[in-house]
mmCIF file of C-alpha atoms in Angstrom:
data_model
loop_
_atom_site.group_PDB
_atom_site.id
_atom_site.type_symbol
_atom_site.label_atom_id
_atom_site.label_comp_id
_atom_site.label_asym_id
_atom_site.label_seq_id
_atom_site.Cartn_x
_atom_site.Cartn_y
_atom_site.Cartn_z
ATOM 1 C CA UNK A 1 46.906 11.578 -5.071
ATOM 2 C CA UNK A 2 46.882 14.818 -3.076
ATOM 3 C CA UNK A 3 49.952 16.994 -3.405
ATOM 4 C CA UNK A 4 48.692 19.796 -1.177
ATOM 5 C CA UNK A 5 49.726 20.247 2.432
ATOM 6 C CA UNK A 6 48.817 22.982 4.888
ATOM 7 C CA UNK A 7 51.294 23.017 7.767
ATOM 8 C CA UNK A 8 51.163 24.949 11.024
ATOM 9 C CA UNK A 9 54.358 26.971 11.622
ATOM 10 C CA UNK A 10 53.465 28.647 14.948
ATOM 11 C CA UNK A 11 50.424 29.837 16.851
ATOM 12 C CA UNK A 12 49.071 31.540 19.930
ATOM 13 C CA UNK A 13 45.476 32.191 21.035
ATOM 14 C CA UNK A 14 45.146 35.100 18.571
ATOM 15 C CA UNK A 15 46.876 34.095 15.343
ATOM 16 C CA UNK A 16 48.649 31.246 13.630
ATOM 17 C CA UNK A 17 51.122 31.213 10.763
ATOM 18 C CA UNK A 18 50.641 28.448 8.239
ATOM 19 C CA UNK A 19 52.416 27.362 5.068
ATOM 20 C CA UNK A 20 50.821 25.828 1.989
ATOM 21 C CA UNK A 21 52.692 23.544 -0.345
ATOM 22 C CA UNK A 22 51.146 22.113 -3.508
ATOM 23 C CA UNK A 23 53.775 20.784 -5.876
ATOM 24 C CA UNK A 24 51.273 20.080 -8.656
ATOM 25 C CA UNK A 25 50.220 23.751 -8.617
ATOM 26 C CA UNK A 26 53.780 25.054 -8.281
ATOM 27 C CA UNK A 27 53.204 26.369 -4.764
ATOM 28 C CA UNK A 28 56.134 25.690 -2.469
ATOM 29 C CA UNK A 29 56.009 27.558 0.804
ATOM 30 C CA UNK A 30 53.214 30.156 0.669
ATOM 31 C CA UNK A 31 53.015 31.528 4.231
ATOM 32 C CA UNK A 32 49.816 33.140 5.492
ATOM 33 C CA UNK A 33 48.222 34.273 8.745
ATOM 34 C CA UNK A 34 45.049 32.784 10.209
ATOM 35 C CA UNK A 35 43.176 34.680 12.955
ATOM 36 C CA UNK A 36 42.551 31.887 15.445
ATOM 37 C CA UNK A 37 40.640 34.093 17.922
ATOM 38 C CA UNK A 38 37.766 34.400 15.462
ATOM 39 C CA UNK A 39 38.289 31.355 13.234
ATOM 40 C CA UNK A 40 39.273 33.659 10.368
ATOM 41 C CA UNK A 41 35.875 35.427 10.261
ATOM 42 C CA UNK A 42 35.480 39.185 10.911
ATOM 43 C CA UNK A 43 32.819 41.853 10.404
ATOM 44 C CA UNK A 44 33.218 45.429 9.182
ATOM 45 C CA UNK A 45 30.522 48.114 9.312
ATOM 46 C CA UNK A 46 30.340 51.538 7.655
ATOM 47 C CA UNK A 47 27.365 53.448 9.101
ATOM 48 C CA UNK A 48 26.099 56.513 7.247
ATOM 49 C CA UNK A 49 23.521 59.261 7.434
ATOM 50 C CA UNK A 50 22.285 61.871 4.976
ATOM 51 C CA UNK A 51 22.602 65.484 6.103
ATOM 52 C CA UNK A 52 21.825 68.799 4.440
ATOM 53 C CA UNK A 53 25.507 68.888 3.420
ATOM 54 C CA UNK A 54 25.596 65.376 1.946
ATOM 55 C CA UNK A 55 26.345 61.947 3.338
ATOM 56 C CA UNK A 56 28.421 61.468 6.486
ATOM 57 C CA UNK A 57 30.142 58.203 7.417
ATOM 58 C CA UNK A 58 31.054 56.836 10.846
ATOM 59 C CA UNK A 59 34.582 55.464 11.346
ATOM 60 C CA UNK A 60 36.897 54.850 14.300
ATOM 61 C CA UNK A 61 39.811 56.935 15.465
ATOM 62 C CA UNK A 62 41.973 54.523 17.407
ATOM 63 C CA UNK A 63 45.493 53.335 17.941
ATOM 64 C CA UNK A 64 46.296 50.331 15.770
ATOM 65 C CA UNK A 65 49.833 49.494 16.924
ATOM 66 C CA UNK A 66 50.895 47.672 13.747
ATOM 67 C CA UNK A 67 50.036 50.847 11.794
ATOM 68 C CA UNK A 68 50.932 53.611 14.248
ATOM 69 C CA UNK A 69 50.964 54.597 17.903
ATOM 70 C CA UNK A 70 49.086 57.739 16.855
ATOM 71 C CA UNK A 71 45.285 57.340 16.538
ATOM 72 C CA UNK A 72 44.385 56.524 12.937
ATOM 73 C CA UNK A 73 40.994 56.520 11.235
ATOM 74 C CA UNK A 74 39.826 53.026 10.343
ATOM 75 C CA UNK A 75 36.800 50.834 9.738
ATOM 76 C CA UNK A 76 34.575 49.597 12.544
ATOM 77 C CA UNK A 77 35.600 45.947 12.753
ATOM 78 C CA UNK A 78 35.546 42.963 15.048
ATOM 79 C CA UNK A 79 36.020 39.243 15.192
ATOM 80 C CA UNK A 80 33.156 36.799 14.998
ATOM 81 C CA UNK A 81 33.046 34.940 18.275
ATOM 82 C CA UNK A 82 30.740 32.102 17.320
ATOM 83 C CA UNK A 83 27.519 34.033 16.815
ATOM 84 C CA UNK A 84 25.652 34.936 13.658
ATOM 85 C CA UNK A 85 27.619 37.495 11.604
ATOM 86 C CA UNK A 86 24.748 40.002 11.760
ATOM 87 C CA UNK A 87 24.651 39.707 15.557
ATOM 88 C CA UNK A 88 28.420 40.230 15.584
ATOM 89 C CA UNK A 89 28.101 43.373 13.445
ATOM 90 C CA UNK A 90 25.418 44.732 15.797
ATOM 91 C CA UNK A 91 27.636 43.989 18.818
ATOM 92 C CA UNK A 92 30.703 45.640 17.259
ATOM 93 C CA UNK A 93 28.723 48.721 16.279
ATOM 94 C CA UNK A 94 27.457 49.070 19.852
ATOM 95 C CA UNK A 95 30.902 48.473 21.388
ATOM 96 C CA UNK A 96 32.781 50.826 19.099
ATOM 97 C CA UNK A 97 30.223 53.608 18.470
ATOM 98 C CA UNK A 98 27.484 53.253 21.136
ATOM 99 C CA UNK A 99 24.772 53.038 18.464
ATOM 100 C CA UNK A 100 22.248 50.256 19.119
ATOM 101 C CA UNK A 101 20.589 48.746 16.048
ATOM 102 C CA UNK A 102 18.721 45.579 15.134
ATOM 103 C CA UNK A 103 20.262 42.931 12.849
ATOM 104 C CA UNK A 104 17.580 43.424 10.179
ATOM 105 C CA UNK A 105 18.644 47.071 9.784
ATOM 106 C CA UNK A 106 22.048 46.039 8.443
ATOM 107 C CA UNK A 107 22.675 46.462 4.730
ATOM 108 C CA UNK A 108 24.786 43.533 3.510
ATOM 109 C CA UNK A 109 27.716 44.575 1.313
ATOM 110 C CA UNK A 110 29.183 41.138 0.607
ATOM 111 C CA UNK A 111 32.428 39.568 1.744
ATOM 112 C CA UNK A 112 36.090 40.424 1.328
ATOM 113 C CA UNK A 113 39.434 38.850 2.071
ATOM 114 C CA UNK A 114 41.699 40.826 4.412
ATOM 115 C CA UNK A 115 44.856 40.592 2.281
ATOM 116 C CA UNK A 116 46.896 38.141 0.248
ATOM 117 C CA UNK A 117 48.847 37.220 3.367
ATOM 118 C CA UNK A 118 45.797 36.232 5.433
ATOM 119 C CA UNK A 119 42.851 33.872 5.016
ATOM 120 C CA UNK A 120 40.592 36.151 7.082
ATOM 121 C CA UNK A 121 37.188 36.798 5.514
ATOM 122 C CA UNK A 122 35.295 40.004 6.353
ATOM 123 C CA UNK A 123 31.497 40.137 6.221
ATOM 124 C CA UNK A 124 30.771 43.733 5.188
ATOM 125 C CA UNK A 125 27.751 45.777 6.278
ATOM 126 C CA UNK A 126 26.386 49.293 6.441
ATOM 127 C CA UNK A 127 23.480 50.851 8.308
ATOM 128 C CA UNK A 128 21.617 54.137 8.039
ATOM 129 C CA UNK A 129 21.884 55.980 11.375
ATOM 130 C CA UNK A 130 19.898 59.070 10.334
ATOM 131 C CA UNK A 131 17.906 60.462 13.239
ATOM 132 C CA UNK A 132 19.634 58.336 15.863
ATOM 133 C CA UNK A 133 21.772 59.296 18.791
ATOM 134 C CA UNK A 134 24.474 57.202 20.384
ATOM 135 C CA UNK A 135 23.860 55.620 23.739
ATOM 136 C CA UNK A 136 26.384 55.271 26.557
ATOM 137 C CA UNK A 137 29.749 53.796 25.513
ATOM 138 C CA UNK A 138 30.119 50.078 26.107
ATOM 139 C CA UNK A 139 33.440 48.996 24.552
ATOM 140 C CA UNK A 140 34.949 45.553 24.853
ATOM 141 C CA UNK A 141 37.007 46.272 27.954
ATOM 142 C CA UNK A 142 40.379 46.638 26.230
ATOM 143 C CA UNK A 143 42.427 49.792 26.890
ATOM 144 C CA UNK A 144 42.980 50.606 23.214
ATOM 145 C CA UNK A 145 39.273 50.425 22.424
ATOM 146 C CA UNK A 146 38.453 52.542 25.471
ATOM 147 C CA UNK A 147 40.792 55.270 24.180
ATOM 148 C CA UNK A 148 39.289 55.163 20.669
ATOM 149 C CA UNK A 149 36.273 57.114 19.518
ATOM 150 C CA UNK A 150 33.743 57.152 16.718
ATOM 151 C CA UNK A 151 34.109 60.030 14.234
ATOM 152 C CA UNK A 152 31.711 61.265 11.541
ATOM 153 C CA UNK A 153 33.521 62.159 8.301
ATOM 154 C CA UNK A 154 32.449 63.284 4.848
ATOM 155 C CA UNK A 155 33.332 61.653 1.525
ATOM 156 C CA UNK A 156 36.505 63.720 1.092
ATOM 157 C CA UNK A 157 37.854 62.640 4.477
ATOM 158 C CA UNK A 158 36.705 59.073 3.921
ATOM 159 C CA UNK A 159 38.729 58.634 0.739
ATOM 160 C CA UNK A 160 41.942 59.663 2.558
ATOM 161 C CA UNK A 161 41.699 56.984 5.258
ATOM 162 C CA UNK A 162 44.558 54.484 4.804
ATOM 163 C CA UNK A 163 42.512 51.428 5.906
ATOM 164 C CA UNK A 164 41.581 49.662 2.619
ATOM 165 C CA UNK A 165 38.410 48.217 4.186
ATOM 166 C CA UNK A 166 36.983 51.743 4.446
ATOM 167 C CA UNK A 167 37.389 52.287 0.697
ATOM 168 C CA UNK A 168 35.803 48.926 -0.134
ATOM 169 C CA UNK A 169 32.886 49.514 2.247
ATOM 170 C CA UNK A 170 32.334 52.979 0.747
ATOM 171 C CA UNK A 171 32.392 51.725 -2.854
ATOM 172 C CA UNK A 172 29.961 48.915 -2.129
ATOM 173 C CA UNK A 173 27.651 51.173 -0.104
ATOM 174 C CA UNK A 174 27.713 53.798 -2.853
ATOM 175 C CA UNK A 175 26.694 51.144 -5.373
ATOM 176 C CA UNK A 176 23.769 50.116 -3.112
ATOM 177 C CA UNK A 177 22.622 53.727 -2.673
ATOM 178 C CA UNK A 178 22.830 54.437 -6.415
ATOM 179 C CA UNK A 179 20.799 51.297 -7.126
ATOM 180 C CA UNK A 180 18.162 52.460 -4.596
ATOM 181 C CA UNK A 181 17.878 55.861 -6.256
ATOM 182 C CA UNK A 182 17.429 54.370 -9.704
ATOM 183 C CA UNK A 183 14.989 51.698 -8.580
ATOM 184 C CA UNK A 184 12.911 54.443 -6.940
ATOM 185 C CA UNK A 185 12.855 56.344 -10.244
ATOM 186 C CA UNK A 186 14.845 59.268 -8.882
ATOM 187 C CA UNK A 187 17.673 60.975 -10.731
ATOM 188 C CA UNK A 188 20.952 61.686 -9.022
#
């Protein structure tokens, strides 16, 4: 006999609030958000390039109203709109930074939940943009995205960004890069 229920509390075209109850597990009224616009699936990308001064990382400076009305540095993210997650990451990178890449250039960094109050799953990626230049801006047509911009930062700036996705992307990318160095027989 099932004791679990997942009830819809309210919704609009962007998000729904749901409540889980499972008496056998001692859960009585756990409320969480579900991003309806993207079926709870998002992508996040942390591009990088090596320079003579060390690695640089590409993030967004944009207004995120639930955080601040002042532009804040954050991860390059977007909702999956029914396409392959790699295609979505390529599209978001182009919209938010004007860099055009191919899906096979993406470095997969695994998945992550958004928070304990949301069932959103992020597919995490990176890409090496060394030697590339950005094309013309495309954006997604929204005013907030049009006012945002892509910003190259170094590791010290990166670790001060309040968006937790940036820290997770950086840690996972760093692990990938370290593994590449050691598999190539190079010392750090």
